[in-house]
Amino acid sequence: MTAIDSLQAVPAVPLMTGDDLWQCLGGLAEEIIARHGDCRDLALVGIQRRGVVLASRLRDILSQRLGSPVLLGSLDITLYRDDWTTKGSKPSIGETRIRFDVENKILVLVDDVLFTGRTIRAALEALTDFGRPRKVELLVLVDRGHRELPIHSDYAGLRQSTQKTDHVDVMVEEIDGEEGVRLVPGQ
């Protein structure tokens, strides 16, 4: 075996196809409806980037099933991260758009992957700039464990055991040009 052979990439393991992803979102929408009925006091807030896409899709599914619109917002947490100064001199700032009063609302924070919990901690801090919601719940497409903070998902499409060095990639057409979820084993 040569040095080049030992550097060959370990193949990614598919966890969800594009169809699986859509079915999963439908199931998550049903869980939200089961817990919150007509969802009148509920709003979805997607974390930039893929969380925004997933929240938008969930909003469309919920609105269709409920026959009434569901509020949607987007949240950029870049400047709330505890590691933003180590990410380079020019952090990439996305859009935050919350055009509704969060007071007394149930906010469902939406993200693609829950890992250490640090992204969610930053998102919770960012949300406090908009007021005090009645409750904040967390919905993730994949919960992969390895928490560094006491944060849990209220809704998870998939709970996947991983190694700390693994990586979970969620791909959505709007950003990646393809759909699905894969586990990339760490080396």
GROMACS .gro file of C-alpha atoms in nm:
model
  187
    1MET     CA    1   0.000   0.000   0.000
    2THR     CA    2   0.136   0.339  -0.100
    3ALA     CA    3   0.095   0.669   0.086
    4ILE     CA    4  -0.152   0.779  -0.182
    5ASP     CA    5  -0.365   0.467  -0.125
    6SER     CA    6  -0.392   0.547   0.246
    7LEU     CA    7  -0.516   0.900   0.168
    8GLN     CA    8  -0.810   0.780  -0.038
    9ALA     CA    9  -1.137   0.927   0.080
   10VAL     CA   10  -1.371   0.710   0.279
   11PRO     CA   11  -1.700   0.690   0.089
   12ALA     CA   12  -1.997   0.882   0.223
   13VAL     CA   13  -2.287   0.680   0.362
   14PRO     CA   14  -2.629   0.791   0.235
   15LEU     CA   15  -2.872   0.854   0.521
   16MET     CA   16  -3.165   1.006   0.324
   17THR     CA   17  -3.253   1.044  -0.040
   18GLY     CA   18  -3.430   1.355  -0.163
   19ASP     CA   19  -3.763   1.171  -0.136
   20ASP     CA   20  -3.678   1.061   0.219
   21LEU     CA   21  -3.602   1.422   0.309
   22TRP     CA   22  -3.944   1.540   0.189
   23GLN     CA   23  -4.121   1.251   0.367
   24CYS     CA   24  -3.931   1.337   0.682
   25LEU     CA   25  -4.044   1.701   0.664
   26GLY     CA   26  -4.404   1.584   0.622
   27GLY     CA   27  -4.371   1.371   0.935
   28LEU     CA   28  -4.218   1.660   1.129
   29ALA     CA   29  -4.507   1.883   1.020
   30GLU     CA   30  -4.751   1.624   1.155
   31GLU     CA   31  -4.566   1.622   1.488
   32ILE     CA   32  -4.595   2.001   1.510
   33ILE     CA   33  -4.968   1.987   1.433
   34ALA     CA   34  -5.019   1.710   1.690
   35ARG     CA   35  -4.850   1.923   1.955
   36HIS     CA   36  -4.988   2.267   1.857
   37GLY     CA   37  -5.320   2.212   1.679
   38ASP     CA   38  -5.400   2.504   1.448
   39CYS     CA   39  -5.052   2.657   1.507
   40ARG     CA   40  -5.206   3.005   1.541
   41ASP     CA   41  -4.946   3.124   1.793
   42LEU     CA   42  -4.659   2.944   1.623
   43ALA     CA   43  -4.381   3.075   1.399
   44LEU     CA   44  -4.095   2.893   1.230
   45VAL     CA   45  -3.749   3.052   1.240
   46GLY     CA   46  -3.484   2.897   1.019
   47ILE     CA   47  -3.114   2.932   1.100
   48GLN     CA   48  -2.909   3.048   0.801
   49ARG     CA   49  -2.847   2.872   0.557
   50ARG     CA   50  -3.002   2.529   0.526
   51GLY     CA   51  -3.228   2.578   0.827
   52VAL     CA   52  -3.397   2.861   0.637
   53VAL     CA   53  -3.466   2.633   0.340
   54LEU     CA   54  -3.602   2.358   0.566
   55ALA     CA   55  -3.818   2.605   0.762
   56SER     CA   56  -3.960   2.744   0.437
   57ARG     CA   57  -4.050   2.395   0.319
   58LEU     CA   58  -4.207   2.313   0.656
   59ARG     CA   59  -4.408   2.636   0.645
   60ASP     CA   60  -4.544   2.540   0.303
   61ILE     CA   61  -4.640   2.192   0.425
   62LEU     CA   62  -4.799   2.323   0.745
   63SER     CA   63  -4.988   2.603   0.567
   64GLN     CA   64  -5.126   2.356   0.315
   65ARG     CA   65  -5.235   2.105   0.579
   66LEU     CA   66  -5.380   2.369   0.811
   67GLY     CA   67  -5.543   2.579   0.539
   68SER     CA   68  -5.394   2.896   0.687
   69PRO     CA   69  -5.054   3.066   0.669
   70VAL     CA   70  -4.779   2.996   0.922
   71LEU     CA   71  -4.533   3.271   1.013
   72LEU     CA   72  -4.175   3.230   0.891
   73GLY     CA   73  -3.852   3.406   0.981
   74SER     CA   74  -3.483   3.363   0.916
   75LEU     CA   75  -3.197   3.412   1.159
   76ASP     CA   76  -2.828   3.469   1.100
   77ILE     CA   77  -2.621   3.382   1.406
   78THR     CA   78  -2.273   3.461   1.275
   79LEU     CA   79  -2.196   3.744   1.518
   80TYR     CA   80  -2.343   3.549   1.812
   81ARG     CA   81  -2.113   3.249   1.765
   82ASP     CA   82  -1.845   3.194   2.027
   83ASP     CA   83  -1.594   3.115   1.750
   84TRP     CA   84  -1.668   3.387   1.494
   85THR     CA   85  -1.335   3.560   1.545
   86THR     CA   86  -1.151   3.237   1.457
   87LYS     CA   87  -1.342   3.191   1.130
   88GLY     CA   88  -1.134   3.450   0.944
   89SER     CA   89  -1.121   3.824   0.935
   90LYS     CA   90  -1.439   3.868   0.728
   91PRO     CA   91  -1.724   3.652   0.851
   92SER     CA   92  -2.001   3.584   0.601
   93ILE     CA   93  -2.316   3.749   0.735
   94GLY     CA   94  -2.652   3.621   0.615
   95GLU     CA   95  -2.992   3.781   0.640
   96THR     CA   96  -3.203   3.794   0.953
   97ARG     CA   97  -3.567   3.852   0.874
   98ILE     CA   98  -3.818   3.834   1.156
   99ARG     CA   99  -4.108   4.056   1.056
  100PHE     CA  100  -4.350   3.959   1.327
  101ASP     CA  101  -4.376   4.020   1.699
  102VAL     CA  102  -4.217   3.728   1.884
  103GLU     CA  103  -4.379   3.822   2.215
  104ASN     CA  104  -4.603   3.541   2.340
  105LYS     CA  105  -4.533   3.327   2.032
  106ILE     CA  106  -4.418   2.968   2.021
  107LEU     CA  107  -4.107   2.974   1.805
  108VAL     CA  108  -3.985   2.658   1.638
  109LEU     CA  109  -3.618   2.709   1.563
  110VAL     CA  110  -3.521   2.503   1.255
  111ASP     CA  111  -3.172   2.382   1.165
  112ASP     CA  112  -3.029   2.105   0.952
  113VAL     CA  113  -2.793   1.925   1.194
  114LEU     CA  114  -2.765   1.934   1.574
  115PHE     CA  115  -2.415   1.849   1.691
  116THR     CA  116  -2.242   2.030   1.981
  117GLY     CA  117  -2.529   2.269   2.053
  118ARG     CA  118  -2.320   2.582   2.007
  119THR     CA  119  -2.511   2.700   1.699
  120ILE     CA  120  -2.838   2.670   1.890
  121ARG     CA  121  -2.694   2.857   2.189
  122ALA     CA  122  -2.601   3.140   1.953
  123ALA     CA  123  -2.948   3.132   1.794
  124LEU     CA  124  -3.119   3.155   2.133
  125GLU     CA  125  -2.904   3.455   2.218
  126ALA     CA  126  -2.986   3.620   1.885
  127LEU     CA  127  -3.359   3.562   1.936
  128THR     CA  128  -3.355   3.759   2.261
  129ASP     CA  129  -3.285   4.073   2.054
  130PHE     CA  130  -3.638   4.038   1.915
  131GLY     CA  131  -3.825   3.998   2.244
  132ARG     CA  132  -3.939   3.721   2.470
  133PRO     CA  133  -4.132   3.437   2.309
  134ARG     CA  134  -4.364   3.222   2.518
  135LYS     CA  135  -4.164   2.915   2.425
  136VAL     CA  136  -3.883   2.810   2.190
  137GLU     CA  137  -3.870   2.457   2.051
  138LEU     CA  138  -3.595   2.307   1.838
  139LEU     CA  139  -3.651   2.111   1.518
  140VAL     CA  140  -3.359   1.955   1.335
  141LEU     CA  141  -3.342   1.727   1.036
  142VAL     CA  142  -3.055   1.525   1.191
  143ASP     CA  143  -2.958   1.498   1.557
  144ARG     CA  144  -2.613   1.341   1.563
  145GLY     CA  145  -2.527   1.363   1.933
  146HIS     CA  146  -2.200   1.481   2.092
  147ARG     CA  147  -2.348   1.777   2.279
  148GLU     CA  148  -2.114   2.021   2.453
  149LEU     CA  149  -2.405   2.220   2.597
  150PRO     CA  150  -2.732   2.108   2.762
  151ILE     CA  151  -2.944   2.147   2.447
  152HIS     CA  152  -3.183   1.891   2.299
  153SER     CA  153  -3.406   1.868   1.995
  154ASP     CA  154  -3.783   1.867   2.046
  155TYR     CA  155  -3.828   1.733   1.693
  156ALA     CA  156  -3.572   1.535   1.495
  157GLY     CA  157  -3.622   1.376   1.157
  158LEU     CA  158  -3.335   1.136   1.221
  159ARG     CA  159  -3.131   1.056   1.530
  160GLN     CA  160  -2.803   0.925   1.395
  161SER     CA  161  -2.515   0.787   1.601
  162THR     CA  162  -2.188   0.930   1.476
  163GLN     CA  163  -1.826   0.954   1.573
  164LYS     CA  164  -1.712   1.298   1.679
  165THR     CA  165  -1.485   1.320   1.372
  166ASP     CA  166  -1.765   1.232   1.128
  167HIS     CA  167  -1.949   1.494   0.928
  168VAL     CA  168  -2.317   1.498   0.833
  169ASP     CA  169  -2.398   1.678   0.508
  170VAL     CA  170  -2.751   1.794   0.436
  171MET     CA  171  -2.796   1.891   0.073
  172VAL     CA  172  -3.090   2.096  -0.054
  173GLU     CA  173  -3.159   2.184  -0.415
  174GLU     CA  174  -3.176   2.559  -0.347
  175ILE     CA  175  -2.815   2.572  -0.220
  176ASP     CA  176  -2.641   2.253  -0.332
  177GLY     CA  177  -2.820   2.159  -0.654
  178GLU     CA  178  -2.907   1.817  -0.507
  179GLU     CA  179  -3.116   1.669  -0.228
  180GLY     CA  180  -3.029   1.425   0.046
  181VAL     CA  181  -2.835   1.359   0.364
  182ARG     CA  182  -2.506   1.171   0.393
  183LEU     CA  183  -2.263   1.073   0.665
  184VAL     CA  184  -1.899   1.132   0.580
  185PRO     CA  185  -1.684   0.917   0.810
  186GLY     CA  186  -1.399   1.104   0.979
  187GLN     CA  187  -1.039   1.007   0.929
   0.00000   0.00000   0.00000
